[in-house]
XYZ file of C-alpha atoms in Angstrom:
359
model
C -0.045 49.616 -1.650
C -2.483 51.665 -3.988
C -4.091 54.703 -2.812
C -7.743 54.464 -2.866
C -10.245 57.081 -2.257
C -12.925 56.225 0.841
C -15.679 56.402 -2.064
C -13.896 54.019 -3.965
C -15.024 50.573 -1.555
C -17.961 52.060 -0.326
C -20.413 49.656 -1.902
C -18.358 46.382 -0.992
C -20.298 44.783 1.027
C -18.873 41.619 3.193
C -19.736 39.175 5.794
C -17.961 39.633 8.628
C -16.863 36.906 11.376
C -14.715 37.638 14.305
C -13.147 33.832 14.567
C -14.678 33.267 17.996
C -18.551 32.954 17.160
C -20.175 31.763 14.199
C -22.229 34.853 14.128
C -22.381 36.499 10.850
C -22.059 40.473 11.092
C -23.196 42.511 7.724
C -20.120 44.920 7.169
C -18.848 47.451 4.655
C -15.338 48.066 3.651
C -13.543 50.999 2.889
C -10.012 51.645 2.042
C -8.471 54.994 3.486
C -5.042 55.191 3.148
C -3.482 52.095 3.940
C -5.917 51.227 6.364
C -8.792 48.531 6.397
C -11.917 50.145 7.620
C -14.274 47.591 8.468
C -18.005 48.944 9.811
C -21.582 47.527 10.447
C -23.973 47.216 12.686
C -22.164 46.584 15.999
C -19.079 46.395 14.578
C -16.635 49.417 13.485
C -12.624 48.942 12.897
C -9.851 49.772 11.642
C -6.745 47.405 10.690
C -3.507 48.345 8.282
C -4.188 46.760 5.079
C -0.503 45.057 5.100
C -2.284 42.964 7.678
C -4.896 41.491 5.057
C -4.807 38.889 3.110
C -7.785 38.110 -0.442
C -7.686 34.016 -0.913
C -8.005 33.134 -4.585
C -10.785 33.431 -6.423
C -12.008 30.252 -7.346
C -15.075 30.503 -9.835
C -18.079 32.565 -8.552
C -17.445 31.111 -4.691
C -16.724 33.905 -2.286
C -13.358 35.309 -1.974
C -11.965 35.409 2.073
C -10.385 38.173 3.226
C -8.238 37.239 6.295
C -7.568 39.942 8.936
C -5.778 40.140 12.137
C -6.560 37.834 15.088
C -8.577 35.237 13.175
C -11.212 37.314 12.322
C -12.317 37.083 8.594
C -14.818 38.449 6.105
C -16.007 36.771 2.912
C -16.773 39.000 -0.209
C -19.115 37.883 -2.809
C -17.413 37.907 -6.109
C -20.644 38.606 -7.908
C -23.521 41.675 -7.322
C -23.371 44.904 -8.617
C -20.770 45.806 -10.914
C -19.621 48.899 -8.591
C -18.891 45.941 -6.104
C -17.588 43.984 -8.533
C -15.156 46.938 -9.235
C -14.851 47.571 -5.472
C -13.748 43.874 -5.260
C -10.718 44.104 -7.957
C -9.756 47.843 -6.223
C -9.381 45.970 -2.828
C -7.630 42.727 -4.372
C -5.454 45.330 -6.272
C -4.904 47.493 -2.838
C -3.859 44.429 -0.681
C -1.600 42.399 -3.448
C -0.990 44.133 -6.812
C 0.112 40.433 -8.055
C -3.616 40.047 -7.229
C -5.001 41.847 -10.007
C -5.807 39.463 -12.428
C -6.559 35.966 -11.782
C -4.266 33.510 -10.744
C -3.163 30.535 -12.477
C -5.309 28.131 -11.073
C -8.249 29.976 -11.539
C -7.405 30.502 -15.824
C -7.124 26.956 -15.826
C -10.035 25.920 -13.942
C -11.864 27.526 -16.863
C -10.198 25.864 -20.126
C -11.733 22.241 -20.278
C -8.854 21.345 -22.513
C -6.747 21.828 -18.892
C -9.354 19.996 -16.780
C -9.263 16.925 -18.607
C -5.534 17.184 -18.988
C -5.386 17.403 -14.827
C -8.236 14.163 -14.854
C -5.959 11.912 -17.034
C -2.655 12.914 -15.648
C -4.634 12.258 -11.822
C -5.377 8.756 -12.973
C -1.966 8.108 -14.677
C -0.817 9.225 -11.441
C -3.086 6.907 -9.480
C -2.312 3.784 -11.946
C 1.421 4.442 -11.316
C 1.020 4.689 -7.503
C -0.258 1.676 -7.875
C 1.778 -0.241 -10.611
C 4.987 0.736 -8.717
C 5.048 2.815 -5.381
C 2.324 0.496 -3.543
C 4.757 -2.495 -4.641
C 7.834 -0.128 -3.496
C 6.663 0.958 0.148
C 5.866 -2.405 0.804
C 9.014 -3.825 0.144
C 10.472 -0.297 2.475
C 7.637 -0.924 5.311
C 7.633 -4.581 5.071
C 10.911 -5.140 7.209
C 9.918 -2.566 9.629
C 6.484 -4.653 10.769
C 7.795 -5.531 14.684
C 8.545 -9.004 14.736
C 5.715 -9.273 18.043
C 3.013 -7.937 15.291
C 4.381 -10.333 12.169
C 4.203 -13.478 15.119
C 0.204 -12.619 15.788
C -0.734 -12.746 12.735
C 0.541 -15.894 11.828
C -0.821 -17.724 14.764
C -3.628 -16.148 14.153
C -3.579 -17.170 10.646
C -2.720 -20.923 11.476
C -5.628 -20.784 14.124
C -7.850 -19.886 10.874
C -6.690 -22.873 8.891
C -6.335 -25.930 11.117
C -9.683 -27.649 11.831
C -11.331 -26.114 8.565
C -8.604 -26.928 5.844
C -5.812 -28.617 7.423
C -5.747 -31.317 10.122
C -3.028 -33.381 11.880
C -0.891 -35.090 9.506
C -0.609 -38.851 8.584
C 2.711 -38.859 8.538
C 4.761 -41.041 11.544
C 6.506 -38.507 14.014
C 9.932 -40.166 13.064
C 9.199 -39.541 9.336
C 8.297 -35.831 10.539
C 11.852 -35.537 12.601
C 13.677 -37.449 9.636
C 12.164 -34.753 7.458
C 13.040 -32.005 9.564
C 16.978 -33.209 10.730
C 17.166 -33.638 6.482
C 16.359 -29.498 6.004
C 18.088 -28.547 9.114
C 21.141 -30.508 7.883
C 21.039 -28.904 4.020
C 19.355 -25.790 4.677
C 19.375 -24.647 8.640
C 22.985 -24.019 9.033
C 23.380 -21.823 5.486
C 24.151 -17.938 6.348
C 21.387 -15.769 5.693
C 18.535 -18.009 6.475
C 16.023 -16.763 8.578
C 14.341 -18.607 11.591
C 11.805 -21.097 10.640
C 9.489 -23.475 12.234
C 8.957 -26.951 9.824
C 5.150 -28.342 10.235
C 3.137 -31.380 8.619
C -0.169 -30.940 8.141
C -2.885 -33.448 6.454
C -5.057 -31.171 3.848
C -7.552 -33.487 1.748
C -9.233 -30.765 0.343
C -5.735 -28.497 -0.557
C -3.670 -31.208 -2.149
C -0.176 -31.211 -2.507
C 1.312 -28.007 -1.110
C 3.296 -25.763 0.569
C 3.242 -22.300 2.149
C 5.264 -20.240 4.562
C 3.713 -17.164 7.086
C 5.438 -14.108 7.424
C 7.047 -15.910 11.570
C 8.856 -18.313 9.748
C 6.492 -21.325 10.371
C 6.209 -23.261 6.935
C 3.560 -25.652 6.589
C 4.707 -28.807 4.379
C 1.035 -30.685 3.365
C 1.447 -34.501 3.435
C 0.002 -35.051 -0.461
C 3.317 -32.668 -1.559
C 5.564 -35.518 0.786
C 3.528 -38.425 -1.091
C 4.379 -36.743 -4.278
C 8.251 -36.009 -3.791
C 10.056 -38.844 -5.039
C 13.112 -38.212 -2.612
C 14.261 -35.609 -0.019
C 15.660 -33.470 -1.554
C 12.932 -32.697 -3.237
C 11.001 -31.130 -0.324
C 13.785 -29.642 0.304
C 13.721 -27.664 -2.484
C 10.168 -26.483 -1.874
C 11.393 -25.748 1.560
C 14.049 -23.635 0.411
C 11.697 -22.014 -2.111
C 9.092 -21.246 0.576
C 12.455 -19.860 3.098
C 13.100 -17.327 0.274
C 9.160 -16.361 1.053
C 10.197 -15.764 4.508
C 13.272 -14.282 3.553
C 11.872 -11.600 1.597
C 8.917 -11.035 3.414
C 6.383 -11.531 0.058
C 3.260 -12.661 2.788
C 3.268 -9.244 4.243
C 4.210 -7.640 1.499
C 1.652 -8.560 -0.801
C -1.094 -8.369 1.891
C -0.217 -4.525 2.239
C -0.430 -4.752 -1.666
C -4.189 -6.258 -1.316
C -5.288 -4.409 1.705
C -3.233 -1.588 2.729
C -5.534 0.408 4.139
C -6.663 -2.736 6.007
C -3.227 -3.517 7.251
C -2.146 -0.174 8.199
C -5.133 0.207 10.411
C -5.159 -3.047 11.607
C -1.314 -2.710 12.985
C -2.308 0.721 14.166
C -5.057 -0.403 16.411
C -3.600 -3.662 17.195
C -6.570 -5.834 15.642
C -4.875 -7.796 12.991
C -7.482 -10.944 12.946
C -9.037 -9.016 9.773
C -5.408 -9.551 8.386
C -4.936 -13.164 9.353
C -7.743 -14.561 7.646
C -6.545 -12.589 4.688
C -2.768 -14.030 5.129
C -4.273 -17.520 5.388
C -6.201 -17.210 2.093
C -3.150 -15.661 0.121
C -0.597 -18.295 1.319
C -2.800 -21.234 1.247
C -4.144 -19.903 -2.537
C -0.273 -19.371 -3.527
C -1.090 -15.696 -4.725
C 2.044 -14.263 -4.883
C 3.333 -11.909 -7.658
C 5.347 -13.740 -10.297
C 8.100 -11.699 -9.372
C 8.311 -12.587 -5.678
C 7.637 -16.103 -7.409
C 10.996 -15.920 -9.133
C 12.976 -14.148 -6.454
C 12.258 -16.871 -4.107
C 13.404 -19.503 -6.445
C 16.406 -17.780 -7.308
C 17.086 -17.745 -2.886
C 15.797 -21.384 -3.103
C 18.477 -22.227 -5.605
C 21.342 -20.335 -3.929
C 20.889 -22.496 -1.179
C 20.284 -25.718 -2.912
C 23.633 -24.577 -4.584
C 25.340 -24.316 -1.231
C 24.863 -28.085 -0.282
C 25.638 -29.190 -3.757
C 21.940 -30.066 -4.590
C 20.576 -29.185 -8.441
C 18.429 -26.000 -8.636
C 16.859 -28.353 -11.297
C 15.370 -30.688 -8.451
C 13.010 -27.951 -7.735
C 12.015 -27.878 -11.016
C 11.292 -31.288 -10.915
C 9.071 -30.853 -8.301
C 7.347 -27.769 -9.731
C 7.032 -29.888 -12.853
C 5.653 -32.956 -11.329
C 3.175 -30.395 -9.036
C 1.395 -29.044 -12.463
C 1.454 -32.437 -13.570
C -0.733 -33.526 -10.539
C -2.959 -30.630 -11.407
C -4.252 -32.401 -14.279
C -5.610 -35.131 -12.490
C -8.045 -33.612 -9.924
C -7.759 -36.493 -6.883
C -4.639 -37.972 -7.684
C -2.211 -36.977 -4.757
C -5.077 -34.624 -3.680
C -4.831 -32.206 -6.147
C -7.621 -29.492 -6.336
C -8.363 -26.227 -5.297
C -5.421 -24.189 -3.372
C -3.056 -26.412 -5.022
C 0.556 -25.024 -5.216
C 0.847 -23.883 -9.049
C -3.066 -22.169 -8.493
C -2.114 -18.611 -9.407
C 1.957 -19.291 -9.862
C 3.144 -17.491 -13.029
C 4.093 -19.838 -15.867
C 5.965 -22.688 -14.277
C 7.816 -23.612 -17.799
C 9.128 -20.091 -17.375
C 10.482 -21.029 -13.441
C 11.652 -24.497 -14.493
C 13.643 -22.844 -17.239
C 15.036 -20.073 -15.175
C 16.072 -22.763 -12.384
C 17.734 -24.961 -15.242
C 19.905 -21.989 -16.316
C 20.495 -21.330 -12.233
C 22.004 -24.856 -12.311
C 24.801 -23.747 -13.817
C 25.459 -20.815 -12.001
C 28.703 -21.503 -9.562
C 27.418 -21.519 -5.759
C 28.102 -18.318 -3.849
């Protein structure tokens, strides 16, 4: 610590505040030694000056001096110039590293540094978003409680039956002929999570199908008009597994909304969430990479039970195909393909999948 005469912070004035009150107390300070003298008004004290701490000077914003048992004083950096020396004599007493002005505070007053700190914030912020958002969904995705991922998809079928989809046409033994046929290829295959198989009628959806983050996949009765055979829906049911599989509902609904779904969870009120679940599965919105990594599970399984990754290709094909024809099997809004990425892309990625041995 620096010797300082008494004269030499007698003009540094402060406010002082004890940390209890809010009452301001006008103060001088005074080095002597290596103590603090701090006096005013009612209040008159002496601390060691190893026990006080100057915060950074940050522009012309008043500089805190922290002393013992919460109490504090702020110094003006500006005034006289005898405080203004008093100032740098106490900074200089209390913390010769304190002498000059710290890093932050040289920067803060090149604009060339500013703007570098702006741009590198917002690359910062465009990368969070690019790549961690996608990245801590896919780590918190699998740790969403089971209980929690069940609400929201009643919730979220509760949201879509009555105004979008109603009761299907389809017989009950053509539903349980449909459902023996993917519990035959597909429900016995390791790795495949639990699932729930459902028909609904959707006039105003056409052919389509989506899966919620419980396992219940909803199989529209335009897609079954459309399917030429079987296996067929079972290929979009094995596409729409790897969905469930992966978790890509949840995952891109923290990707939309995570603020929204983080709170939601928190506070247990995830009906906010469920209408936006039913709207992203219903409106296919998925990323075309979860796009392609559940077509890739979709084709390991198809593999499995010696059935063509190519057949859901054929599907997908004959899907964009219906697209162009706005009525015919129902196709309109919501359809399947509405925001899929490039289906020539998936059809030829499948093909080459075809000849990949089954694992």
């Amino acid at each position: 610590m620096s010797q300082l005469s008494p004269l030499s912070l007698s003009s540094l004035p402060a406010a002082y505040f004890d940390g209890r009150t809010a009452r301001r107390h006008e103060v001088y300070l005074t080095v002597s030694g290596e103590q603090l003298r701090v006096s005013g008004g009612m209040v008159d004290f002496a601390v060691p000056l190893a026990s006080c701490r100057l915060g950074e000077a940050l522009g012309g914003a008043p500089r805190l001096l922290t002393l013992p048992q919460g109490a504090y004083c702020e110094v003006s950096a500006g005034g006289s110039t005898a405080a203004q020396d008093a100032l740098r004599a106490l900074a200089g007493a209390l913390e010769p590293a304190a002498r000059g002005e710290g890093l932050a505070v040289r920067l803060q007053r090149r604009w060339t540094w500013t703007v570098a700190s702006l741009m590198l914030t917002v690359a910062l912020l465009a990368a969070g978003y690019q790549w961690g958002l996608p990245w801590a969904a896919a780590k918190v995705a699998p740790l969403v409680p089971a209980a929690v991922s069940r609400h929201i998809s009643e919730l979220a079928m509760q949201a879509l039956d009555g105004p979008l989809l109603q009761p299907t046409a389809l017989s009950a033994d053509r539903q349980q002929a449909l459902r023996d046929r993917v519990a035959a290829t597909l429900g016995h295959q390791p790795g495949v999570p639990a699932y729930t198989l459902h028909f609904r009628a959707a006039p105003r959806v056409g052919a389509n199908a989506f899966a919620l983050p419980s396992g219940d996949i909803v199989v529209l009765d335009p897609l079954v008009k459309l399917a030429k055979d079987d296996d067929e829906i079972v290929a979009v049911v094995a596409h729409e597994l790897g969905h469930v599989a992966y978790r890509h509902s949840l995952r891109q609904l923290m990707q939309s909304s995570v603020v929204a779904f983080v709170v939601g969870v928190y506070l247990g009120d995830v009906s906010s969430l469920a209408s936006g679940l039913g709207a992203l599965v219903l409106e296919s919105r998925y990323s075309r990479g979860f796009e392609f990594e559940a077509d890739r599970y979709g084709a390991q399984k198809l593999l499995a039970v010696g059935i063509s990754p190519q057949t859901l290709g054929t599907m997908l094909a004959r899907l964009e195909a219906s697209h162009g024809s706005p009525g015919k099997d129902g196709g309109g809004q919501g359809d399947l393909l509405a925001s899929h990425p490039d289906t020539a892309a998936r059809i030829a990625a499948l093909r080459t999948l075809s000849a990949t041995p089954a694992r």
